[in-house]
XYZ file of C-alpha atoms in Angstrom:
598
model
C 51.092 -19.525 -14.109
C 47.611 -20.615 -14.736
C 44.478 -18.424 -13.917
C 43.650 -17.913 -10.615
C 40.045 -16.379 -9.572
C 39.706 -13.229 -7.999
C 37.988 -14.866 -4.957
C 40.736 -17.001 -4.244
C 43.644 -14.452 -5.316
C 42.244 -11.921 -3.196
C 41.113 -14.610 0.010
C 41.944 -12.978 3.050
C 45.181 -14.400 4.717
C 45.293 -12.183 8.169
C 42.529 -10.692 10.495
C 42.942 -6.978 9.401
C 42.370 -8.196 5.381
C 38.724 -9.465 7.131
C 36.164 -6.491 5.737
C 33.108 -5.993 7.844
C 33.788 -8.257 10.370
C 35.308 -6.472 13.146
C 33.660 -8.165 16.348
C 34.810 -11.132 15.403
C 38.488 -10.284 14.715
C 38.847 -8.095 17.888
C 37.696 -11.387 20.026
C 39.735 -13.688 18.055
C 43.228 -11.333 18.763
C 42.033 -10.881 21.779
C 41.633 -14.610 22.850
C 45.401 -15.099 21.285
C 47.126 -12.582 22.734
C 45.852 -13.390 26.189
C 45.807 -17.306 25.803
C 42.221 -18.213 26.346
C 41.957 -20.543 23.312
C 39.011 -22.272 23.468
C 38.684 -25.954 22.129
C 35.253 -25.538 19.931
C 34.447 -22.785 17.774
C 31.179 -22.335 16.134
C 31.135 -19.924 12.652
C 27.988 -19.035 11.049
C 26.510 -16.322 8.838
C 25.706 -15.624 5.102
C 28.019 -17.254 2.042
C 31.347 -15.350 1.646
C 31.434 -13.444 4.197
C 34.680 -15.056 5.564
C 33.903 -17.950 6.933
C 36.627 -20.231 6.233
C 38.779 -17.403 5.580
C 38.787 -16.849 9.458
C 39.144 -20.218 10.339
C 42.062 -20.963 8.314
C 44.160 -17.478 9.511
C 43.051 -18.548 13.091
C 44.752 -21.920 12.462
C 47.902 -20.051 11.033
C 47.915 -17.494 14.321
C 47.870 -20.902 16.627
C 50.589 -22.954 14.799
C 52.744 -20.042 13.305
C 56.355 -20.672 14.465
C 56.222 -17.091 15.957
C 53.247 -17.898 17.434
C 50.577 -18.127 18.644
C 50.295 -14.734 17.351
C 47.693 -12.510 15.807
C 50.118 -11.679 12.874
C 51.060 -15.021 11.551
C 54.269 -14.788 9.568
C 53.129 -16.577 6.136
C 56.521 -17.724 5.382
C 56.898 -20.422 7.421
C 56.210 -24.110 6.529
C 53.032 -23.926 8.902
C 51.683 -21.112 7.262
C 52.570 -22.180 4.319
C 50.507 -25.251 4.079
C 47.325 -24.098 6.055
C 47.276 -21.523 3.246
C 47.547 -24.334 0.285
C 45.219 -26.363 2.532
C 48.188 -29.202 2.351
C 49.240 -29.195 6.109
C 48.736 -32.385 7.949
C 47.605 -31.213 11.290
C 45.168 -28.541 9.897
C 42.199 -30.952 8.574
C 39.074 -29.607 6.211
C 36.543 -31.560 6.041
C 33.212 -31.172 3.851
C 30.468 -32.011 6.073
C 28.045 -32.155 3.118
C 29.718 -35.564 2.108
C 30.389 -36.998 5.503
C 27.795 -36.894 7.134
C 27.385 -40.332 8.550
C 28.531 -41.954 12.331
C 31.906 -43.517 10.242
C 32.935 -40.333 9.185
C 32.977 -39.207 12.966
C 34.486 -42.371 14.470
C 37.475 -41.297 12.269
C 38.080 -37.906 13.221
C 37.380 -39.452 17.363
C 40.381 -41.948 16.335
C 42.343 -39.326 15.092
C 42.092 -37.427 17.838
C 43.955 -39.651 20.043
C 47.366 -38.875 18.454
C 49.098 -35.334 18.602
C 50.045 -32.950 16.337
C 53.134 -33.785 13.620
C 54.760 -30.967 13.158
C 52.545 -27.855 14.062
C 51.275 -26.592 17.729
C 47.584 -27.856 17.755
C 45.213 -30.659 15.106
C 42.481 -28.217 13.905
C 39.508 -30.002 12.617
C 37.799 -27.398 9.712
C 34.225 -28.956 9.385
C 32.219 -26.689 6.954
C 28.647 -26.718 6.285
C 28.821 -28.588 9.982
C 24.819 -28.539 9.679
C 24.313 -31.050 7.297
C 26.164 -33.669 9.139
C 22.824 -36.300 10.588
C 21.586 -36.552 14.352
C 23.815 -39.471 14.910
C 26.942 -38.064 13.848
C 26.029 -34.786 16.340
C 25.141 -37.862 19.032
C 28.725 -39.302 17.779
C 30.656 -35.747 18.172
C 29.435 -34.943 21.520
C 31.658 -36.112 23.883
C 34.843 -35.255 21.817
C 34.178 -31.898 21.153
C 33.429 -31.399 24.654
C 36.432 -33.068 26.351
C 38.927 -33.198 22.912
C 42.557 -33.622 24.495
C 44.359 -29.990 24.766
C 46.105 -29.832 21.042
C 43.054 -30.113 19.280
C 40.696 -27.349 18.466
C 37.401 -27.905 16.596
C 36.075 -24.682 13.952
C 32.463 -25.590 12.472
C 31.250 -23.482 9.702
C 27.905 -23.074 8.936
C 25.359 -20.948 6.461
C 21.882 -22.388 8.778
C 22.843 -22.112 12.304
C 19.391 -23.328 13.065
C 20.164 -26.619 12.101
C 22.435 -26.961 14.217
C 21.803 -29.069 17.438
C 22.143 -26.893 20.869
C 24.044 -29.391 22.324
C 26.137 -28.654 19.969
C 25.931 -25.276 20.017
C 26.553 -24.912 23.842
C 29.866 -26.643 24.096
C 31.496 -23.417 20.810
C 32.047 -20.263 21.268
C 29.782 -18.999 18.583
C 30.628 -16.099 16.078
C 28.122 -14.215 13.735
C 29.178 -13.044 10.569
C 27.886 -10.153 8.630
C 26.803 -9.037 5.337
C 29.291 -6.415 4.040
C 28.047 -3.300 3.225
C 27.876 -1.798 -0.640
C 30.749 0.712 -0.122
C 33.264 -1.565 1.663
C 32.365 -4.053 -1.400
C 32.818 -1.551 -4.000
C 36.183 -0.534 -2.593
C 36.998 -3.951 -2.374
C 35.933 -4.292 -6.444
C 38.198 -1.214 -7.094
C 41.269 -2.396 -5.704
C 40.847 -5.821 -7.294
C 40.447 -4.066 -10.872
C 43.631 -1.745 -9.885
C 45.577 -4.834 -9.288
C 44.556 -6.169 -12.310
C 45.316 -3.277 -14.447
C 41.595 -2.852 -15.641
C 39.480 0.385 -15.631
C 36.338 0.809 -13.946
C 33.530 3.255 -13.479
C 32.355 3.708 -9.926
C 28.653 3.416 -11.763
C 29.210 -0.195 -12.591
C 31.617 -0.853 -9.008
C 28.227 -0.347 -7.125
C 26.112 -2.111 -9.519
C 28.225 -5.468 -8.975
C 28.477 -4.700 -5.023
C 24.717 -4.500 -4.940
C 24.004 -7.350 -6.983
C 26.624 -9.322 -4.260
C 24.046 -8.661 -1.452
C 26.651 -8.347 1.220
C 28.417 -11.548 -0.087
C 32.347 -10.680 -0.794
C 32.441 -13.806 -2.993
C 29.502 -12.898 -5.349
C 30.873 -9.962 -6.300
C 34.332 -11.614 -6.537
C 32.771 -13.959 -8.874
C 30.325 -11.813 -10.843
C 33.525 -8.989 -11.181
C 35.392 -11.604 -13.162
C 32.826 -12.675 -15.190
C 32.260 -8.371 -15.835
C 35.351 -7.979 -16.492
C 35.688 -11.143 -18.968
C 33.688 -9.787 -21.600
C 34.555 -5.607 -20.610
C 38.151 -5.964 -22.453
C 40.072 -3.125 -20.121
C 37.099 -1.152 -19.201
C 34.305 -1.677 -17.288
C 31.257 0.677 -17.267
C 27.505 0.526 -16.780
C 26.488 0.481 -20.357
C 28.379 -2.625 -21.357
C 26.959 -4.545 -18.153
C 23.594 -3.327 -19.447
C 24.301 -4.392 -22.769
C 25.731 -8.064 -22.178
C 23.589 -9.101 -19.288
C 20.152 -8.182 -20.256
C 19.670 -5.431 -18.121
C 17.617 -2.546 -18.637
C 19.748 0.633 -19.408
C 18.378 3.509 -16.921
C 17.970 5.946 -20.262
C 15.596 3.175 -21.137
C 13.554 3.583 -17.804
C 13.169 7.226 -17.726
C 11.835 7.208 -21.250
C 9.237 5.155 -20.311
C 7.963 6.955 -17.724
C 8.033 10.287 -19.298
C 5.836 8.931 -21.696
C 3.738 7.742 -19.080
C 3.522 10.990 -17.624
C 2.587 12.577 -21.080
C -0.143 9.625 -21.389
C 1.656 8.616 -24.330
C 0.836 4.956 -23.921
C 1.481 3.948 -27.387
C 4.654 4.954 -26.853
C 5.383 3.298 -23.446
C 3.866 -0.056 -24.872
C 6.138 0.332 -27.757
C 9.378 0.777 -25.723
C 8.364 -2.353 -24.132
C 7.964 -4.446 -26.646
C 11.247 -3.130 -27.802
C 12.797 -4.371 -24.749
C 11.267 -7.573 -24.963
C 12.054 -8.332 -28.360
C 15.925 -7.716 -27.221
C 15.646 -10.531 -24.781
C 15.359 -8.815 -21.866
C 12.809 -11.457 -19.519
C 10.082 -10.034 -18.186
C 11.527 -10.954 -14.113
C 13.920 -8.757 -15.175
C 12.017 -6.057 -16.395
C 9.897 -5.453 -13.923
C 13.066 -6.154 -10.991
C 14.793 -3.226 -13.044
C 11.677 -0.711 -13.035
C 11.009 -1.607 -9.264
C 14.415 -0.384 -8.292
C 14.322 2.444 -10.633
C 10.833 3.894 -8.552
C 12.567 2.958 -5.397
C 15.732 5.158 -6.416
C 13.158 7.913 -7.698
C 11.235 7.521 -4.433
C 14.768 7.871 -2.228
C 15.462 10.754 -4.725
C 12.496 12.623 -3.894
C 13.120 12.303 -0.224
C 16.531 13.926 -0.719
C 18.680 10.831 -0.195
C 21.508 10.878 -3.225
C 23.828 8.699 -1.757
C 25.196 6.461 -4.666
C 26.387 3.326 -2.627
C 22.247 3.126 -1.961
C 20.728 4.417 -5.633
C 23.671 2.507 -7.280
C 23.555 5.012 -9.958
C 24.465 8.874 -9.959
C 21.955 10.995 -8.702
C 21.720 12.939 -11.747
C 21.033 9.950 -14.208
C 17.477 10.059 -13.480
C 14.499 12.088 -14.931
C 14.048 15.413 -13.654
C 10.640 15.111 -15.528
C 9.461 11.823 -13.470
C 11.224 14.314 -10.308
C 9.148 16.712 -10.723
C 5.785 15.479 -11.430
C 5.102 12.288 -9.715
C 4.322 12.985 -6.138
C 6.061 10.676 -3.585
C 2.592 8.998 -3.156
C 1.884 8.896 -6.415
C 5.703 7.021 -6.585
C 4.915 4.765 -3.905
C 1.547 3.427 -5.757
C 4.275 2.504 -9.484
C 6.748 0.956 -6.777
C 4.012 -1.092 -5.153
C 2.744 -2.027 -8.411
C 5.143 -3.899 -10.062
C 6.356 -5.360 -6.855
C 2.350 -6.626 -6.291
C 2.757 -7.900 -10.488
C 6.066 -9.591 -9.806
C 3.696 -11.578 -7.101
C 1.214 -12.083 -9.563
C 2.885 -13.417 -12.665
C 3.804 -16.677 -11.883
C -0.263 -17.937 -11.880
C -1.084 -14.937 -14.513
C -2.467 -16.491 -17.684
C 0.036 -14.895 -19.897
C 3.233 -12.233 -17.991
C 3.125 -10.121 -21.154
C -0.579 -9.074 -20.440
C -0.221 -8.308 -16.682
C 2.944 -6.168 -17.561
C 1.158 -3.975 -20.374
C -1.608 -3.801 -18.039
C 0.290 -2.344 -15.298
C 2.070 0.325 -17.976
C -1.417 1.357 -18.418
C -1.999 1.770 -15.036
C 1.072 3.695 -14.789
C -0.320 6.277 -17.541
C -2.782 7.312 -15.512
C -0.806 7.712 -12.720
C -0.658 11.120 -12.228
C -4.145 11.343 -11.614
C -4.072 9.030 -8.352
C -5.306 10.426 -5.405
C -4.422 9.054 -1.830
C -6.145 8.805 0.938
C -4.781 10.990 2.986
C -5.011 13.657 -0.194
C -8.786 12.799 -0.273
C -9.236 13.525 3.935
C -7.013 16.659 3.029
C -9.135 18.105 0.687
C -12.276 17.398 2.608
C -10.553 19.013 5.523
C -10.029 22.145 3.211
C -13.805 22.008 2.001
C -14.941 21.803 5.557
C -12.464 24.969 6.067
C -13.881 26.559 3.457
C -17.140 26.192 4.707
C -16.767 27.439 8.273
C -14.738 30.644 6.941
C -11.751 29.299 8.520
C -9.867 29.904 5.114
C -9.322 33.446 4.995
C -8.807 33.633 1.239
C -12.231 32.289 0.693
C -13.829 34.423 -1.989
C -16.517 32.973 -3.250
C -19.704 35.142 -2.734
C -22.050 31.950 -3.271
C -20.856 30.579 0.524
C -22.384 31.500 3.483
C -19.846 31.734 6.153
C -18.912 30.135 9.702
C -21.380 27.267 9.042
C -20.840 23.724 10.740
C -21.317 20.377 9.218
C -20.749 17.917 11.629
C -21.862 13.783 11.403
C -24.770 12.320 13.777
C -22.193 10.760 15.802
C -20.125 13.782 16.579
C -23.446 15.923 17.113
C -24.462 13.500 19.732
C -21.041 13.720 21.295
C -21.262 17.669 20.820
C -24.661 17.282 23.494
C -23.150 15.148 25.763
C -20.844 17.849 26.248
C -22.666 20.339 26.481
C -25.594 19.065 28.903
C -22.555 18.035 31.149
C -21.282 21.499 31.272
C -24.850 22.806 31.812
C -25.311 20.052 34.545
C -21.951 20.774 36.287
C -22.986 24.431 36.344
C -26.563 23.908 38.001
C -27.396 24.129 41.345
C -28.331 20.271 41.543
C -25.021 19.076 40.573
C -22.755 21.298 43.160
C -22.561 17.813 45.599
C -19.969 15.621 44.065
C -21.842 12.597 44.315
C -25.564 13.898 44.066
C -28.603 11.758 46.042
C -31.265 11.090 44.401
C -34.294 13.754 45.080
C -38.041 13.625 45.744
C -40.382 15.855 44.627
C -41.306 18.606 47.093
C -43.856 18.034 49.911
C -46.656 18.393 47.850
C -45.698 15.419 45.056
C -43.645 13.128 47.512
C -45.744 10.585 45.954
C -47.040 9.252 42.456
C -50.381 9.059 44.015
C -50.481 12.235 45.546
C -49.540 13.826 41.787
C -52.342 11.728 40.045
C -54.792 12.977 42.602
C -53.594 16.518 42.072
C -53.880 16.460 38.242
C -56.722 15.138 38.222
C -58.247 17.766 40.851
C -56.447 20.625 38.831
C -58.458 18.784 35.552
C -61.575 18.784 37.102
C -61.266 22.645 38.256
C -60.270 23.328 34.292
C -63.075 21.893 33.133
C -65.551 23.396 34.987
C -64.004 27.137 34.831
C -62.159 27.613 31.154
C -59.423 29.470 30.713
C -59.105 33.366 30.849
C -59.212 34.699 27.329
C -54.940 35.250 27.200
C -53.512 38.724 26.076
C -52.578 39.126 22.326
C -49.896 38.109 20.976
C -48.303 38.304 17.553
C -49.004 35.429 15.446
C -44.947 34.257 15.179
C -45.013 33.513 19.304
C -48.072 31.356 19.198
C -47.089 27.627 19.538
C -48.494 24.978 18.532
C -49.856 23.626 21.767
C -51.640 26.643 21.673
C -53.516 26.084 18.508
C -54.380 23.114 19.324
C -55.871 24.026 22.404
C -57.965 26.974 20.435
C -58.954 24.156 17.758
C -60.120 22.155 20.658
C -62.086 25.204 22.597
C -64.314 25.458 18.826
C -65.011 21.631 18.748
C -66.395 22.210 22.395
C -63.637 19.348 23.762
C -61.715 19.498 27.144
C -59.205 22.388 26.723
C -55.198 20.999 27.566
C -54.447 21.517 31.244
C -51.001 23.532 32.387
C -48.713 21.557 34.746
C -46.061 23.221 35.586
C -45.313 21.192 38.664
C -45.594 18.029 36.577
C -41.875 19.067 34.581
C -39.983 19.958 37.927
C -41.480 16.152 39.348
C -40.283 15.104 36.086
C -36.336 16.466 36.117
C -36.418 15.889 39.989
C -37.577 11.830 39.097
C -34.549 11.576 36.492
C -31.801 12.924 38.383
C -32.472 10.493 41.067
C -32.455 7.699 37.818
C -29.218 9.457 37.715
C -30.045 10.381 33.846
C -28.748 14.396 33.983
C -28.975 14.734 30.173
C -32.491 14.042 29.997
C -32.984 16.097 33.131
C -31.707 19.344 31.919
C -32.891 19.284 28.597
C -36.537 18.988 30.441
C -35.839 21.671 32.923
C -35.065 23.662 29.553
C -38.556 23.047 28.225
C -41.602 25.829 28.711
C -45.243 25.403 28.860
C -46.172 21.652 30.127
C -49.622 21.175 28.698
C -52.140 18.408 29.824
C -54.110 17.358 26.294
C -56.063 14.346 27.509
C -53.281 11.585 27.601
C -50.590 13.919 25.809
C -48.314 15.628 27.294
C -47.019 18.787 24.813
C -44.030 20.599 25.828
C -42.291 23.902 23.979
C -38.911 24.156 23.517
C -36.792 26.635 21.548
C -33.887 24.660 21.391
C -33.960 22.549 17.510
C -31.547 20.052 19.090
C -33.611 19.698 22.410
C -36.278 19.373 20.522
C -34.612 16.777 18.238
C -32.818 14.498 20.998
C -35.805 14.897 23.292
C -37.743 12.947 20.009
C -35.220 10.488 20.767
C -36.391 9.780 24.384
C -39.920 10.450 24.235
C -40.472 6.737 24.701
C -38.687 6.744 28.345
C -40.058 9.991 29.455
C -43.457 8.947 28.385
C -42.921 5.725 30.553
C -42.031 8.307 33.407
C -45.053 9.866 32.806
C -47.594 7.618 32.862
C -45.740 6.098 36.271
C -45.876 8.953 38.000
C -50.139 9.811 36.294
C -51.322 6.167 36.737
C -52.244 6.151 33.031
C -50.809 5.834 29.475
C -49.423 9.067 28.781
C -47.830 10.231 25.266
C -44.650 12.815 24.879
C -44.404 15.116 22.400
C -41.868 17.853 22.454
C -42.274 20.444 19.608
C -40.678 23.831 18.648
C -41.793 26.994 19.389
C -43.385 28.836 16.151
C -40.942 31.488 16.427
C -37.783 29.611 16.499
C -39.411 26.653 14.076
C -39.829 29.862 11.284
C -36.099 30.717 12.044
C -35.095 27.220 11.167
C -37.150 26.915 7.830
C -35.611 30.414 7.018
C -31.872 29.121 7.858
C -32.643 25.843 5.718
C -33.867 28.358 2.814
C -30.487 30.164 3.277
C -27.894 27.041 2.926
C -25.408 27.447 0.126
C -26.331 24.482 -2.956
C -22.882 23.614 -2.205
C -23.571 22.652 1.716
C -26.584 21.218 0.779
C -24.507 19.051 -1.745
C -21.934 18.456 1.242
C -24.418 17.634 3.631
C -26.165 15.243 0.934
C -22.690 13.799 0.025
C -21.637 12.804 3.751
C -24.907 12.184 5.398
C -24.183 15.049 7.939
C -26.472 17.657 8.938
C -25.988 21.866 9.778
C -26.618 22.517 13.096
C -25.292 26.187 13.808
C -24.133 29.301 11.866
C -23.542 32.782 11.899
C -25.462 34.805 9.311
C-alpha cells in the first residue's frame, strides 16, 4: 500500500472525530435528526480546521442507506464513494479554477436531473470566494430556489469576499482555530498509531507552530517525524530546522545579566554562523521573554510556554524584573519591525544585545514616580524609618499649580465659614451709609488727608524693633524728609472686600479682609499681612485691586501688599533652615516649601 499522509489518514469521517468544532456539529445533528435540511450551506473559517471534512460527512449523513442519520454507516456504497470523492451525486468542485459564468451554467443544467443512486446531488464548491461577480449573478437564483434533492455546501477561507446575496440565501457556519492541547493530543495519537515515540516537549512545539490549523501540524508532524527515525524530541527539531535550542537562549541572557557582552555577541555569532537566519533568531528570543514574562507572573502551563516550566533560567527569573522583561520582549519585537529597511540586520541585532546588557539597569516610569513618591515621603516624615539626622521633618513640597489649588481651597472654606457667605446665593453689598458712594469715599479721604496734614500723628508707643513694618518705616523716613506722612484708612479695606464680593470675587475678598493696617502714602496704598501666601497671591492681583482702588479714589492708585517684619524674619529663618537635600528637590522640580513643622 503506498504512503498515505497523516492529514488524509487521519481526515475526519463522522461529526464526533470533528475537534474544536462543537457548535457546528451539535446544529448539523440537530438539523438531521429533526429534518430541517436546508438547501444552501455556507462554511467558512481558517485552513484545516474541517472544512471540507464537514461537508463531506454531512453528505454521507444525508445519502447513507441508514439514513439520513448523524452516524453514517461507512460501509455502504454511498459512503463509500463520498469518502474516495468518486460518488456521482456528491460533486467537488474547485472554485479557484472555475470561476467563470460557463462553469455555473453547468452546474444550473445539472441541476435539472435527480440524483442516480444516492438521496440528494450535493454540490461541494470550495474556496466559493474566488468564483467572479458574474458567476455569483449566475448562481443566484439556483441556490435560492434549487429543486428539493439538491443541497449546495460553499467553503470558504475569506468570508468577506463573499457577496451578501449570497450569503443571505446559506445557513452560515464559523469554524474555529483549535486550541494547542486538543492539537497536541491529536499529534500524540497520530504518533501512537504510527508506532513512533514522542516527547510532549516537541508535541506542543508542532501544535503551536500549527496556529490552530489541524492540517499544519498534520503536515509539519510528518515532515518531524521523517527525519526523527522512531523518536521525536525537542532537541532534534532544534537541530534539523534551525531553531534556537532554549539552553542556547538562557545562556545568552545570563551573560547579559553579568554584562558579559563579549560573551553574548560571541554566542551570536555562533548561532549565525550555524545557519540559523536572523527572522528566526530574534522570533525565537521574542517567545523565549514572553515565556519568561508568563513565568514570572506565575503562569506554567506548558500547552501556553510550549516548553517545561523548569527549562528556563532561574538566573534571568530572578533578576530581571517583569518591567525590565517587558522592555527585552518589546525590543526585539520593535527590531523585527525594523530590519527589513535596516542598512545591515546583523548590526541592529548586536545592537539590541547591547541594549539588553544593560538591561538591568532600566528604570520605568512608574519606578521613577515611585521613588519620587518615597522621596516626597521621606521628606514629610511620613516614612517612619527615616533616620537620617540631616532632614528636617514634616516639610511640604508641593508644585505652583497644586499650591494655587491648595488656596482655592482654603479661601472657600474660610468664605463658607464667614458671616457674608451664610445666604446661599449672596447679593451683592454696598458699603455702609457713610461710603454708599465712590464720591462720597473720595471726599472723605481726602477730608481725613487734609485733617492729617495739618495735625501729625501722635508719637505711637514703643515697640520692639521685630513688630515694626515696613509701612511704618517708611512713614518715619518720610516724617525726617518733612513729606506728607501715609494716611490710615481703615474704612477704605472693608469698602474694598464689601466692592469684591458684590464682583462676586470671594478669594480676593477674604484674603483683603485678612490684611491689617491700610495706609494712605500719596497714591500707594500699603497693606500688612502676616500671611507669606496672602502676601504672595495678593502680588498676583495687585493690578485688579489697584484698578478697584483708584475707582472707588478718583485717582491712580498703586497696591502693594508686604509682610509684616516679624513674620518676614520667620520666613528668612525657615529658608536658612531647609535641608541641602530639599533645596536640591525643590531646585530639581521647580516646586517651592510652603509649610513645616520645626
Amino acid at each position: 500500500m503506498s504512503y498515505e499522509v497523516t492529514a488524509t489518514r487521519r481526515r475526519p469521517q463522522r461529526f464526533e472525530d470533528l475537534v474544536g468544532q462543537e457548535f457546528v456539529t451539535a446544529t448539523l445533528k440537530n438539523a438531521i435528526q429533526t429534518g430541517r435540511i436546508a438547501h444552501a450551506y455556507l462554511f467558512s473559517g481558517p485552513r484545516g480546521c474541517g472544512k471540507t471534512s464537514s461537508a463531506r460527512i454531512l453528505a454521507k449523513s444525508l445519502n447513507c442507506e441508514k439514513g439520513p442519520t448523524v452516524l453514517p454507516c461507512g460501509e455502504c456504497t454511498a459512503c463509500r464513494e463520498i469518502a474516495k470523492g468518486s460518488s456521482l451525486d456528491v460533486i467537488e468542485i474547485d472554485g479557484a479554477s472555475n470561476t467563470s459564468v460557463n462553469d455555473i451554467r453547468q452546474i444550473k443544467d445539472e441541476v435539472l436531473f435527480p440524483p442516480n443512486s444516492c438521496r440528494y446531488k450535493i454540490y461541494i464548491i470550495d474556496e466559493v470566494h474566488m468564483l467572479s461577480v458574474s458567476a455569483f449573478n449566475a448562481l443566484l437564483k439556483t441556490i435560492e430556489e434549487p429543486p428539493p434533492y439538491v443541497i449546495f455546501i460553499f467553503a470558504t477561507t475569506e468570508l468577506h469576499k463573499v457577496p451578501a446575496t449570497i450569503k443571505s440565501r446559506c445557513q452560515q457556519f464559523h469554524f474555529r482555530l483549535v486550541a494547542v492541547e486538543q492539537i497536541k493530543e491529536l499529534l500524540a495519537a497520530a504518533a501512537a498509531e504510527i508506532n513512533i515515540q514522542a516527547e510532549d516537549e516537541a508535541l506542543y512545539w508542532i501544535a503551536r507552530e500549527s496556529t490552530g490549523s489541524i492540517r499544519d501540524a498534520y503536515t509539519l508532524f510528518d515532515q518531524v517525524a521523517s527525519f526523527s527515525g522512531g523518536t521525536i524530541t525537542y532537541d532534534k527539531i532544534s537541530n534539523k530546522l534551525g531553531l534556537t535550542s532554549i539552553d542556547t537562549l538562557n545562556a545568552l541572557c545570563e551573560n547579559c545579566i553579568d554584562g558579559h557582552a563579549d560573551t553574548a555577541i560571541d554566542l551570536l555569532d555562533s548561532l549565525l554562523q550555524n545557519g540559523i537566519s536572523i527572522e528566526q533568531f530574534i522570533s525565537d528570543i521574542a517567545d523565549y521573554l514572553r515565556s519568561i514574562l508568563l513565568i514570572s507572573a506565575g503562569i506554567v502551563r506548558e500547552s501556553l510556554l510550549g516548553q517545561a516550566a523548569d527549562r528556563y533560567s532561574q538566573k534571568v527569573l530572578s533578576t530581571w524584573k517583569p518591567v525590565q522583561i517587558e522592555r527585552a520582549l518589546s525590543l526585539f519585537l520593535n527590531l523585527y519591525r525594523d530590519i527589513r529597511y535596516s542598512l545591515d540586520p546583523r548590526y541592529e541585532t548586536e545592537l539590541t544585545v547591547f541594549r539588553l546588557c544593560s538591561l538591568s539597569g532600566y528604570v520605568s516610569a512608574s519606578e521613577v514616580k515611585a521613588a519620587i513618591d518615597a522621596a516626597r515621603n521621606m521628606l514629610i516624615g511620613n516614612t517612619p524609618s527615616v533616620k537620617s539626622a540631616n532632614i528636617v521633618p514634616q516639610v511640604s513640597i508641593r508644585s505652583a499649580e497644586t499650591e494655587k489649588q491648595s488656596l482655592i481651597q482654603n479661601v472657600q472654606a474660610e468664605y463658607t465659614q464667614s458671616p457674608i457667605s451664610r445666604c446661599e446665593k449672596p447679593e451683592p453689598r454696598m458699603p455702609t451709609a457713610s461710603f454708599s458712594t465712590f464720591e462720597t469715599m473720595r471726599s472723605l479721604v481726602a477730608e481725613k488727608e487734609q485733617s492729617d496734614r495739618k495735625q501729625p500723628l501722635p508719637d505711637a508707643p514703643a515697640a520692639p524693633a521685630e513688630s515694626v513694618t515696613a509701612v511704618q518705616t517708611n512713614q518715619k523716613a518720610a516724617e525726617a524728609a518733612g513729606q506728607s506722612q501715609p494716611v490710615m484708612i481703615a474704612d477704605l479695606q472693608e469698602a474694598a472686600v464689601q466692592e469684591l464680593m458684590g464682583k462676586g470675587e470671594a478669594g480676593p475678598a477674604m484674603m483683603l479682609a485678612r490684611t491689617t493696617e491700610w495706609l494712605l502714602d500719596g497714591d500707594i496704598v500699603h497693606v500688612t499681612t502676616d500671611s507669606a501666601l496672602s502676601c504672595t497671591q495678593l502680588q498676583k492681583e495687585a493690578a485688579r485691586i489697584a484698578q478697584l482702588l483708584s475707582e472707588m479714589l478718583g485717582r491712580n492708585i498703586r497696591f502693594e501688599p508686604v509682610l509684616t517684619e516679624e513674620k518676614r524674619m520667620m520666613e528668612q529663618q525657615k529658608k536658612t533652615d531647609i535641608p541641602i537635600q530639599a533645596q536640591i528637590l525643590c531646585s530639581l522640580f521647580k516646586g517651592s516649601i510652603i509649610g513645616g513643622i520645626q
